[in-house]
């Protein structure tokens, strides 16, 4: 699956942004589609993910502020980010993964995702 992300930008603290990501070519429906973020010099960090059945999970720091959703027919995933904080500033990546030997609880690991979009920069100014 080739993914293309969009929607990054600059917003003030407390503001909102919506990131979108879609498959560039028609493909089978991924088991999971999610979002990660990565600051310079740091490891890629899990943000949230959602299964094809609609089950989702988030990292603790974004719970209650970010909402992930997907459209299986269009093979797209979105990340609605509200109440943004300066510490949310970084590059965000969408990703898709297949079913594996691991349960859904393991899908915070970047290694379980085999398709990645290009990053989109989110900047939250104080």
PDB file of C-alpha atoms in Angstrom:
ATOM      1  CA  UNK A   1       0.000   0.000   0.000  1.00  0.00           C
ATOM      2  CA  UNK A   2       1.371   3.381  -0.984  1.00  0.00           C
ATOM      3  CA  UNK A   3       0.135   6.099   1.325  1.00  0.00           C
ATOM      4  CA  UNK A   4      -0.022   9.850   0.934  1.00  0.00           C
ATOM      5  CA  UNK A   5      -0.511  12.153   3.909  1.00  0.00           C
ATOM      6  CA  UNK A   6      -1.687  15.735   4.027  1.00  0.00           C
ATOM      7  CA  UNK A   7      -3.047  18.313   6.414  1.00  0.00           C
ATOM      8  CA  UNK A   8      -0.072  19.458   8.438  1.00  0.00           C
ATOM      9  CA  UNK A   9       0.517  23.096   9.213  1.00  0.00           C
ATOM     10  CA  UNK A  10       0.967  25.669  11.929  1.00  0.00           C
ATOM     11  CA  UNK A  11      -1.573  26.349  14.625  1.00  0.00           C
ATOM     12  CA  UNK A  12      -1.614  28.140  17.949  1.00  0.00           C
ATOM     13  CA  UNK A  13      -1.784  26.341  21.272  1.00  0.00           C
ATOM     14  CA  UNK A  14      -5.306  25.074  21.849  1.00  0.00           C
ATOM     15  CA  UNK A  15      -6.084  24.966  18.159  1.00  0.00           C
ATOM     16  CA  UNK A  16      -7.044  22.078  15.890  1.00  0.00           C
ATOM     17  CA  UNK A  17      -5.717  20.360  12.801  1.00  0.00           C
ATOM     18  CA  UNK A  18      -6.924  17.403  10.781  1.00  0.00           C
ATOM     19  CA  UNK A  19      -4.462  15.078   9.082  1.00  0.00           C
ATOM     20  CA  UNK A  20      -5.562  12.820   6.268  1.00  0.00           C
ATOM     21  CA  UNK A  21      -3.921   9.875   4.585  1.00  0.00           C
ATOM     22  CA  UNK A  22      -5.002   7.700   1.706  1.00  0.00           C
ATOM     23  CA  UNK A  23      -3.786   4.927  -0.529  1.00  0.00           C
ATOM     24  CA  UNK A  24      -2.461   6.197  -3.835  1.00  0.00           C
ATOM     25  CA  UNK A  25      -3.554   3.050  -5.655  1.00  0.00           C
ATOM     26  CA  UNK A  26      -6.446   0.681  -5.117  1.00  0.00           C
ATOM     27  CA  UNK A  27      -5.424  -2.119  -2.779  1.00  0.00           C
ATOM     28  CA  UNK A  28      -6.766  -4.568  -0.241  1.00  0.00           C
ATOM     29  CA  UNK A  29      -8.077  -3.178   3.032  1.00  0.00           C
ATOM     30  CA  UNK A  30      -5.301  -3.037   5.656  1.00  0.00           C
ATOM     31  CA  UNK A  31      -5.952  -4.582   9.061  1.00  0.00           C
ATOM     32  CA  UNK A  32      -4.793  -1.428  10.818  1.00  0.00           C
ATOM     33  CA  UNK A  33      -4.198   2.151   9.775  1.00  0.00           C
ATOM     34  CA  UNK A  34      -2.536   4.484  12.193  1.00  0.00           C
ATOM     35  CA  UNK A  35      -0.441   7.525  12.936  1.00  0.00           C
ATOM     36  CA  UNK A  36       3.012   7.897  14.394  1.00  0.00           C
ATOM     37  CA  UNK A  37       5.168  10.936  15.021  1.00  0.00           C
ATOM     38  CA  UNK A  38       8.876  11.462  15.152  1.00  0.00           C
ATOM     39  CA  UNK A  39      10.986  14.334  16.390  1.00  0.00           C
ATOM     40  CA  UNK A  40      14.551  14.838  15.137  1.00  0.00           C
ATOM     41  CA  UNK A  41      16.946  12.447  16.830  1.00  0.00           C
ATOM     42  CA  UNK A  42      14.178  10.494  18.521  1.00  0.00           C
ATOM     43  CA  UNK A  43      12.470   7.189  17.870  1.00  0.00           C
ATOM     44  CA  UNK A  44       9.173   7.046  16.025  1.00  0.00           C
ATOM     45  CA  UNK A  45       6.360   7.358  18.561  1.00  0.00           C
ATOM     46  CA  UNK A  46       2.942   5.724  18.358  1.00  0.00           C
ATOM     47  CA  UNK A  47      -0.005   8.145  18.311  1.00  0.00           C
ATOM     48  CA  UNK A  48      -3.077   6.087  17.484  1.00  0.00           C
ATOM     49  CA  UNK A  49      -4.382   3.311  15.317  1.00  0.00           C
ATOM     50  CA  UNK A  50      -7.670   1.809  14.189  1.00  0.00           C
ATOM     51  CA  UNK A  51      -8.634  -1.598  12.847  1.00  0.00           C
ATOM     52  CA  UNK A  52     -10.775  -2.251   9.814  1.00  0.00           C
ATOM     53  CA  UNK A  53     -13.550  -3.092  12.277  1.00  0.00           C
ATOM     54  CA  UNK A  54     -13.299   0.290  13.981  1.00  0.00           C
ATOM     55  CA  UNK A  55     -11.455  -0.594  17.169  1.00  0.00           C
ATOM     56  CA  UNK A  56      -9.004   2.140  18.087  1.00  0.00           C
ATOM     57  CA  UNK A  57      -6.387   2.936  20.654  1.00  0.00           C
ATOM     58  CA  UNK A  58      -4.180   5.915  21.462  1.00  0.00           C
ATOM     59  CA  UNK A  59      -1.061   6.774  23.323  1.00  0.00           C
ATOM     60  CA  UNK A  60      -1.864   8.291  26.721  1.00  0.00           C
ATOM     61  CA  UNK A  61      -0.627  11.774  25.896  1.00  0.00           C
ATOM     62  CA  UNK A  62      -3.242  12.300  23.172  1.00  0.00           C
ATOM     63  CA  UNK A  63      -6.253  10.527  24.677  1.00  0.00           C
ATOM     64  CA  UNK A  64      -9.255  12.824  24.793  1.00  0.00           C
ATOM     65  CA  UNK A  65      -7.656  15.260  22.351  1.00  0.00           C
ATOM     66  CA  UNK A  66      -7.032  13.233  19.199  1.00  0.00           C
ATOM     67  CA  UNK A  67      -9.520  11.089  17.306  1.00  0.00           C
ATOM     68  CA  UNK A  68      -8.631   8.650  14.565  1.00  0.00           C
ATOM     69  CA  UNK A  69     -11.078   7.492  11.951  1.00  0.00           C
ATOM     70  CA  UNK A  70     -10.936   5.539   8.740  1.00  0.00           C
ATOM     71  CA  UNK A  71     -12.948   4.849   5.617  1.00  0.00           C
ATOM     72  CA  UNK A  72     -12.446   1.287   4.451  1.00  0.00           C
ATOM     73  CA  UNK A  73     -14.085   1.899   1.094  1.00  0.00           C
ATOM     74  CA  UNK A  74     -11.687   4.701   0.277  1.00  0.00           C
ATOM     75  CA  UNK A  75      -8.786   3.229   2.267  1.00  0.00           C
ATOM     76  CA  UNK A  76      -8.203   6.480   4.103  1.00  0.00           C
ATOM     77  CA  UNK A  77      -7.377   7.331   7.681  1.00  0.00           C
ATOM     78  CA  UNK A  78      -7.710  10.693   9.396  1.00  0.00           C
ATOM     79  CA  UNK A  79      -6.440  12.144  12.630  1.00  0.00           C
ATOM     80  CA  UNK A  80      -8.453  14.956  14.185  1.00  0.00           C
ATOM     81  CA  UNK A  81      -6.212  16.800  16.613  1.00  0.00           C
ATOM     82  CA  UNK A  82      -7.814  19.177  19.103  1.00  0.00           C
ATOM     83  CA  UNK A  83      -6.438  21.132  22.046  1.00  0.00           C
ATOM     84  CA  UNK A  84      -3.003  21.041  20.483  1.00  0.00           C
ATOM     85  CA  UNK A  85       0.032  21.698  22.643  1.00  0.00           C
ATOM     86  CA  UNK A  86       3.552  22.837  21.735  1.00  0.00           C
ATOM     87  CA  UNK A  87       4.824  19.366  22.626  1.00  0.00           C
ATOM     88  CA  UNK A  88       2.700  17.974  19.773  1.00  0.00           C
ATOM     89  CA  UNK A  89       5.014  19.752  17.346  1.00  0.00           C
ATOM     90  CA  UNK A  90       6.796  17.259  15.126  1.00  0.00           C
ATOM     91  CA  UNK A  91       6.464  15.289  11.885  1.00  0.00           C
ATOM     92  CA  UNK A  92       3.491  12.937  11.688  1.00  0.00           C
ATOM     93  CA  UNK A  93       3.433   9.733   9.607  1.00  0.00           C
ATOM     94  CA  UNK A  94       0.497   7.572   8.583  1.00  0.00           C
ATOM     95  CA  UNK A  95       0.981   3.846   8.299  1.00  0.00           C
ATOM     96  CA  UNK A  96      -0.846   0.644   7.428  1.00  0.00           C
ATOM     97  CA  UNK A  97      -0.308  -2.866   8.655  1.00  0.00           C
ATOM     98  CA  UNK A  98      -1.484  -6.391   7.995  1.00  0.00           C
ATOM     99  CA  UNK A  99      -2.736  -8.994  10.411  1.00  0.00           C
ATOM    100  CA  UNK A 100       0.058 -10.882  12.122  1.00  0.00           C
ATOM    101  CA  UNK A 101       0.690 -13.363  14.899  1.00  0.00           C
ATOM    102  CA  UNK A 102       0.289 -10.488  17.351  1.00  0.00           C
ATOM    103  CA  UNK A 103      -2.942  -9.258  18.900  1.00  0.00           C
ATOM    104  CA  UNK A 104      -4.197  -5.700  18.404  1.00  0.00           C
ATOM    105  CA  UNK A 105      -2.568  -4.707  21.686  1.00  0.00           C
ATOM    106  CA  UNK A 106       0.830  -4.965  19.980  1.00  0.00           C
ATOM    107  CA  UNK A 107       0.059  -2.586  17.169  1.00  0.00           C
ATOM    108  CA  UNK A 108       1.756   0.369  18.820  1.00  0.00           C
ATOM    109  CA  UNK A 109       4.994  -1.054  17.411  1.00  0.00           C
ATOM    110  CA  UNK A 110       6.207   0.595  14.179  1.00  0.00           C
ATOM    111  CA  UNK A 111       7.682  -2.746  13.103  1.00  0.00           C
ATOM    112  CA  UNK A 112       4.167  -4.165  12.601  1.00  0.00           C
ATOM    113  CA  UNK A 113       3.388  -1.583   9.929  1.00  0.00           C
ATOM    114  CA  UNK A 114       4.651  -2.271   6.424  1.00  0.00           C
ATOM    115  CA  UNK A 115       3.415   0.781   4.535  1.00  0.00           C
ATOM    116  CA  UNK A 116       4.237   4.381   5.393  1.00  0.00           C
ATOM    117  CA  UNK A 117       3.272   7.737   4.042  1.00  0.00           C
ATOM    118  CA  UNK A 118       5.608  10.666   3.777  1.00  0.00           C
ATOM    119  CA  UNK A 119       5.698  12.816   6.874  1.00  0.00           C
ATOM    120  CA  UNK A 120       3.619  15.916   7.369  1.00  0.00           C
ATOM    121  CA  UNK A 121       4.823  18.626   9.729  1.00  0.00           C
ATOM    122  CA  UNK A 122       2.635  19.891  12.546  1.00  0.00           C
ATOM    123  CA  UNK A 123       3.795  23.011  14.377  1.00  0.00           C
ATOM    124  CA  UNK A 124       2.015  24.285  17.464  1.00  0.00           C
ATOM    125  CA  UNK A 125       3.093  27.742  18.496  1.00  0.00           C
ATOM    126  CA  UNK A 126       2.865  28.946  22.080  1.00  0.00           C
TER     127      UNK A 126
END
